[in-house]
Coordinates of C-alpha atoms and ligand atoms in Angstrom, one line a residue:
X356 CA 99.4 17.5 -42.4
X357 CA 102.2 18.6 -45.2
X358 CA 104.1 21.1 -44.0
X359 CA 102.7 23.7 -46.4
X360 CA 99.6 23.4 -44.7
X361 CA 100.9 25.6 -42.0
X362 CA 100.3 28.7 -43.7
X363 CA 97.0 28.1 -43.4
X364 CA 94.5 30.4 -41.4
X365 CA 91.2 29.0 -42.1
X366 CA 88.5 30.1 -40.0
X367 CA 90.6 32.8 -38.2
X368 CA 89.6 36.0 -37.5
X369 CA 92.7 38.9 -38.4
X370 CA 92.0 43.0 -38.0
X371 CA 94.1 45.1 -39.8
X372 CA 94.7 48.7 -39.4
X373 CA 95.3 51.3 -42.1
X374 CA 93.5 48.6 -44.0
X375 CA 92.5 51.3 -46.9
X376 CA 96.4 52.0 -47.0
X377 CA 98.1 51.4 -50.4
X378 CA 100.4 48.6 -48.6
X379 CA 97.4 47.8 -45.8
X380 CA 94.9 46.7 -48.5
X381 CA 97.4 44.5 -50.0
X382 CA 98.1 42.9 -46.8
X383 CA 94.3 42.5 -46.0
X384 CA 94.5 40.6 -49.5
X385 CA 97.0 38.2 -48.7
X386 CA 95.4 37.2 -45.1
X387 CA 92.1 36.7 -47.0
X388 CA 93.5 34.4 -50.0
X389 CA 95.1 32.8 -46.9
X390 CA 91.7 31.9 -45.5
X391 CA 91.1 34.3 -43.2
X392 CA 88.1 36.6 -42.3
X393 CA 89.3 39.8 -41.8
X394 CA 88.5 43.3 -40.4
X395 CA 89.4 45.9 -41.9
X396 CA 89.9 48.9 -39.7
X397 CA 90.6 52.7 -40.4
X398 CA 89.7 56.0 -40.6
X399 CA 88.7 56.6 -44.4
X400 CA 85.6 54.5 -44.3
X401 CA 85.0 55.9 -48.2
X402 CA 88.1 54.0 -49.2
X403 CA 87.7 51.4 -46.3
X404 CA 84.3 50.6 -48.1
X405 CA 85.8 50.7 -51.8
X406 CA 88.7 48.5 -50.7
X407 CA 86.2 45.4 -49.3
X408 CA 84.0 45.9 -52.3
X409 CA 86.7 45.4 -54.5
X410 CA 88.7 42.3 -52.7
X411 CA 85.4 40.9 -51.7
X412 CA 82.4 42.0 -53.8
X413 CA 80.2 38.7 -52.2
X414 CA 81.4 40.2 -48.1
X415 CA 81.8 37.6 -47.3
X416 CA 85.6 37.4 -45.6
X417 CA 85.8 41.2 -45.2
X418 CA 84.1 43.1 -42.1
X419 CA 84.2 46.8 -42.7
X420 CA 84.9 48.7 -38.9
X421 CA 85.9 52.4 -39.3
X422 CA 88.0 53.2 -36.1
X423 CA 90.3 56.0 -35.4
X424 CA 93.4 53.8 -33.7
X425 CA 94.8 57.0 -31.5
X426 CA 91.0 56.8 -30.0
X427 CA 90.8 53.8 -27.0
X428 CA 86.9 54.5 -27.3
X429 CA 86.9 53.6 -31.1
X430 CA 89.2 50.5 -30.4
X431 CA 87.2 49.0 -27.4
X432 CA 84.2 49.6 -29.7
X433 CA 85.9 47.6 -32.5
X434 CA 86.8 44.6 -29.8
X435 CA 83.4 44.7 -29.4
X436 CA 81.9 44.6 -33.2
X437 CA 84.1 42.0 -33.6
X438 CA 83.1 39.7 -30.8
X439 CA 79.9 40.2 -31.4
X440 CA 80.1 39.4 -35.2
X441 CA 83.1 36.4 -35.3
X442 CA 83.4 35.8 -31.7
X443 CA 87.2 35.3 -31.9
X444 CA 90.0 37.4 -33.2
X445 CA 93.5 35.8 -34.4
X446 CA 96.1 38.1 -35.6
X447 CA 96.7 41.5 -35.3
X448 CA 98.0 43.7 -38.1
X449 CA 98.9 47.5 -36.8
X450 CA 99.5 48.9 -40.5
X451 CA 97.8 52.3 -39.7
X452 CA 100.5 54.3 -40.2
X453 CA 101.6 58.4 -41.3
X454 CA 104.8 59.5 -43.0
X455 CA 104.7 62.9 -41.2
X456 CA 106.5 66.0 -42.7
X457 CA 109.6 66.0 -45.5
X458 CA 111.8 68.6 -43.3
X459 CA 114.7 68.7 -42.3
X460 CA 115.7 68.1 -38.3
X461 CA 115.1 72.6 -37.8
X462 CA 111.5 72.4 -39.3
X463 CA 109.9 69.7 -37.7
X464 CA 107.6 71.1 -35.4
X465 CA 106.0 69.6 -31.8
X466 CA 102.5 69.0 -34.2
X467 CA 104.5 67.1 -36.8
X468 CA 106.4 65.3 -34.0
X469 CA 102.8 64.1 -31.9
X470 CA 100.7 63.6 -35.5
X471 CA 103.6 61.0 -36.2
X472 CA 104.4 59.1 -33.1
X473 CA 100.8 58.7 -31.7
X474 CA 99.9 57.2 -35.0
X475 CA 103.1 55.1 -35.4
X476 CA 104.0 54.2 -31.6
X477 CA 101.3 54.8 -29.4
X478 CA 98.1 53.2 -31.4
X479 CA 100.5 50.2 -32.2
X480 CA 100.7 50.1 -28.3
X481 CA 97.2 50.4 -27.4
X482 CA 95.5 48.4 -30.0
X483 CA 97.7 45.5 -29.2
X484 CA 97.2 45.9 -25.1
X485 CA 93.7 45.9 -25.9
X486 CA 93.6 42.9 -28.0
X487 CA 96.1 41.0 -25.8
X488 CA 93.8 41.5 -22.8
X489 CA 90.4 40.6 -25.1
X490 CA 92.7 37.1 -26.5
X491 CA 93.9 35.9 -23.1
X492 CA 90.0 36.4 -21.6
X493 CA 89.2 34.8 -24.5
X494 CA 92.0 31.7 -24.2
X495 CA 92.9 32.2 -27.4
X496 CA 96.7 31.8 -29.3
X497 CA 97.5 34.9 -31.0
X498 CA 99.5 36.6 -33.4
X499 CA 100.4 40.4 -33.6
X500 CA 102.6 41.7 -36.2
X501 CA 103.9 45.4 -36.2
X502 CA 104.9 47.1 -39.1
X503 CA 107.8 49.0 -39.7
X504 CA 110.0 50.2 -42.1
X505 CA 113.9 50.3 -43.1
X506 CA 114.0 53.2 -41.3
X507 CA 113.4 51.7 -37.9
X508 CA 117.1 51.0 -38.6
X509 CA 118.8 52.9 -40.9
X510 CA 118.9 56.6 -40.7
X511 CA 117.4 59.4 -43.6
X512 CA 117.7 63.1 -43.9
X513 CA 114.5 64.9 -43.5
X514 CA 112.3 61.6 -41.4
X515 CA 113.5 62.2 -38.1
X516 CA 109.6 61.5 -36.3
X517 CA 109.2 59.1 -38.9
X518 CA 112.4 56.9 -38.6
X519 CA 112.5 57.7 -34.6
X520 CA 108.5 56.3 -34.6
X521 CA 109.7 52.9 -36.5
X522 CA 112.8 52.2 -34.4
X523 CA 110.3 52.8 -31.7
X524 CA 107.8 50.1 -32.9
X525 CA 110.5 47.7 -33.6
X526 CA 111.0 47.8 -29.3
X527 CA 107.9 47.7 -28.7
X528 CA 107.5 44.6 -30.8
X529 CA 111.1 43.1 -28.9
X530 CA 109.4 44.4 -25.5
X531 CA 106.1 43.0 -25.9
X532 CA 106.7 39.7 -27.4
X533 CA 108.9 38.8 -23.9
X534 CA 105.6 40.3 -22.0
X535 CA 103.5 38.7 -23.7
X536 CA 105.1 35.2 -23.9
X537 CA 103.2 33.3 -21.0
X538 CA 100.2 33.8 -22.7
X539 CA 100.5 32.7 -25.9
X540 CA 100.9 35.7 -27.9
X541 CA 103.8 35.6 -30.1
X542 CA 104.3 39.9 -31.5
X543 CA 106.8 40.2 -34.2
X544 CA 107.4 42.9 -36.8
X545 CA 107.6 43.5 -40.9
X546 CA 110.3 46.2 -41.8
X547 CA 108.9 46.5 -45.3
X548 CA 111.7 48.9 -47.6
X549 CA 110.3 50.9 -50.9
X550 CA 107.4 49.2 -51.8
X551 CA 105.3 49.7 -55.2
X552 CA 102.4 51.4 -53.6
X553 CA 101.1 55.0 -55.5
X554 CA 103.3 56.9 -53.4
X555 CA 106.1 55.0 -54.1
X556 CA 106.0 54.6 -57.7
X557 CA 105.8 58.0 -58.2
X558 CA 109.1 59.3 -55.7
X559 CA 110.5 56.5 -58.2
X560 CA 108.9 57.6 -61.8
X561 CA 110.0 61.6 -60.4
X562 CA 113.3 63.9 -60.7
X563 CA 114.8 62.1 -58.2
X564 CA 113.5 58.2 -59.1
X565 CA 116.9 56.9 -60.4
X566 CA 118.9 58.5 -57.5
X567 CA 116.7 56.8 -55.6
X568 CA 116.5 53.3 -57.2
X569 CA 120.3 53.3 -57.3
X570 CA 120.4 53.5 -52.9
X571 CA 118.7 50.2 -53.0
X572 CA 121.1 47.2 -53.0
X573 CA 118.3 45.3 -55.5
X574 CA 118.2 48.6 -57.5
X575 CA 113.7 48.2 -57.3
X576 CA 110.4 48.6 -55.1
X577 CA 109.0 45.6 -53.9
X578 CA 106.1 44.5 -55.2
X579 CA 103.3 44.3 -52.7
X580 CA 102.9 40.8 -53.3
X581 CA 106.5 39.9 -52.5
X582 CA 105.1 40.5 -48.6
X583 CA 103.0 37.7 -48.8
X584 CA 105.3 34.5 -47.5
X585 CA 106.5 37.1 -44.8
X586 CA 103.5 38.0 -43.7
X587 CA 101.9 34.6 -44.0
X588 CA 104.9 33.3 -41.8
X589 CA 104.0 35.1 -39.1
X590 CA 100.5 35.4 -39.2
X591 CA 100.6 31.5 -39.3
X592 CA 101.3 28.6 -37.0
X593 CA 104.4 28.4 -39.3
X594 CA 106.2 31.1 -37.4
X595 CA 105.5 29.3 -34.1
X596 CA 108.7 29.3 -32.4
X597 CA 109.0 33.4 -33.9
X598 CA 108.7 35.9 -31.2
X599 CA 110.5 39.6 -31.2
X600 CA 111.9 39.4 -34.4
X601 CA 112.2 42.2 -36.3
X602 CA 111.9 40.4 -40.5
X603 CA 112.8 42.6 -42.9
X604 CA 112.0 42.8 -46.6
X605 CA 113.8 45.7 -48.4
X606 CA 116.2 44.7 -50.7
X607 CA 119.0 45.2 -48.6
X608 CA 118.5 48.9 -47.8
X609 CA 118.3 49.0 -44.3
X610 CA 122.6 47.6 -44.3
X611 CA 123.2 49.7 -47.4
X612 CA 125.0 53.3 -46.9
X613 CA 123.4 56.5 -45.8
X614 CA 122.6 59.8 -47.2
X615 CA 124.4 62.7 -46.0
X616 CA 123.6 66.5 -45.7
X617 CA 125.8 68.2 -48.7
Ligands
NAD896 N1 104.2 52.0 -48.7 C1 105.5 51.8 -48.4 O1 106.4 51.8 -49.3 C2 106.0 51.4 -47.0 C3 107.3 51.1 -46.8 C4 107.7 50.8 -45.5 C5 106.8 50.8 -44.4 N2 105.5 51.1 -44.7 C6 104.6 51.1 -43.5 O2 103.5 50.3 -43.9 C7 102.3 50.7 -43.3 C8 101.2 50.9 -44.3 O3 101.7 51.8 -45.3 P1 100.7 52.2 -46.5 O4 101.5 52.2 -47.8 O5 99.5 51.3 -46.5 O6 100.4 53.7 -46.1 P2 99.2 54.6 -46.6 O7 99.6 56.0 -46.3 O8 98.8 54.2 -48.0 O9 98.0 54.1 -45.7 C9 98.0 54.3 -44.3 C10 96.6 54.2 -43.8 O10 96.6 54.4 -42.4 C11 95.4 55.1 -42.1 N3 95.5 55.8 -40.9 C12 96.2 56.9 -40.6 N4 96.0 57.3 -39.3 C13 95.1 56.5 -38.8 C14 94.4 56.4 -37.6 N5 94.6 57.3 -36.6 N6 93.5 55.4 -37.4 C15 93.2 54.5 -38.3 N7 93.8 54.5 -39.6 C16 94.7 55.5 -39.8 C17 95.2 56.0 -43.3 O11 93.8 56.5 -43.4 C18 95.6 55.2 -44.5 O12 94.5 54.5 -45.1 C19 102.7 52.1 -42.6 O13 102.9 51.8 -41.2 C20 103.9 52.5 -43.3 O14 104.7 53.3 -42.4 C21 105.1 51.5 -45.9

């Protein structure tokens, strides 16, 4: 086997939440070129479907599952459509994921607080207990990867649920991976920083674009594509002594200096 051959993931079965997510459709890309079937799992099943039809026009490699990921019912019911149609499942990608309110720490109330970390935090948790039980009764190796964001690490006026939810998730990610170990589930985490999505480019084509371009060390967005090797290390076997860790891809902004109130 040459070595590159480890990125492989023919014939494996990945889901991925927030698939019909500016940066979640990208990574549902990636895992397919890689070989993988994958399920793509969300709420907006309008953009869910538009998303396959575009990557995958013959559906072949893409399995369309709407699930609300703060719903146990919905994700035991996606276990279960999955099963049933691949009987397997690989890697898990918790993508699904909210920004929450742009307020400052006095205006963020207990709704904005909840809507944020049940997405961010609590889903992450559940959907990756419930496909850590289905992989071990199933004897099967996996991989989950957790994404979260520069600001799991780095602190930014007016994101407190937001940031607080992503430092959250990078535990979890540290916490599970050593509970998870002596079964064969390796959990690690993507800290992705500004990334080229719609949102993104336009914060960066507005008022404030080159104030913001000029905080990140490599003065750009990513492109989504530049998550590829990342994510393909740890989806793959090539990441298999990698568990807990917390790779980042950012530019440099999570070390970088901080914004403070004027
Ligand atoms: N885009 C970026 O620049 C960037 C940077 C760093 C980190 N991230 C993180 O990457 C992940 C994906 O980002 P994105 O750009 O695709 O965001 P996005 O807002 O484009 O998409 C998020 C997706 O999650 C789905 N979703 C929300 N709540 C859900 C729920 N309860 N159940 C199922 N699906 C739900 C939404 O419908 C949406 O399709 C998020 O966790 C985000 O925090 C993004």
């Amino acid at each position: 086997m040459k070595w590159i051959d480890q990125f492989s993931l023919e014939k494996q079965v990945a889901v991925v939440t927030g698939a019909a997510g500016g940066l979640g459709s990208q990574l549902v890309k990636i895992l397919m070129e890689a070989g993988a079937y994958v399920v793509l799992a969300d709420t907006d099943e309008i953009r869910l479907n538009r998303v396959a039809q575009e990557l995958d026009p013959s559906g072949l490699k893409l399995f369309v599952q709407k699930c609300d990921v703060t719903k146990e019912q919905d994700i035991l019911s996606l276990i279960d459509q999955v099963h049933q149609k691949y009987g397997k499942m690989n890697v898990l990608v918790n993508s699904a994921g909210v920004l929450g309110p742009d307020a400052a720490w006095l205006h963020v109330s207990e709704n904005d607080w909840d809507s944020v970390l049940d997405v961010n935090v609590k889903a992450s948790w559940m959907m990756a207990t419930h496909i850590s039980k289905y992989m071990i009764a199933n004897q099967l190796a996996g991989r989950i990867i957790n994404i979260s964001s520069s600001l799991g690490l780095r602190s930014q006026l007016k994101r407190i649920p937001y940031a607080t939810s992503k430092a959250a998730v990078e535990h979890l990610t540290r916490n599970l991976a050593m509970e998870l170990i002596q079964h064969n589930i390796r959990v690690n985490c993507l800290a992705p920083g500004w990334m080229n999505t719609n949102m993104v480019k336009n914060i960066l084509a507005g008022e404030e674009g080159e104030k913001w371009r000029a905080s990140i060390p490599m003065r750009r967005a990513a492109e989504p594509a530049e998550l590829a090797g990342p994510l393909l290390l740890l989806a793959s076997q090539a990441s298999s002594y990698m568990t807990g860790t917390i790779l980042r891809v950012d530019g440099g902004y999570a070390y970088c200096g901080i914004e403070l109130p004027e």
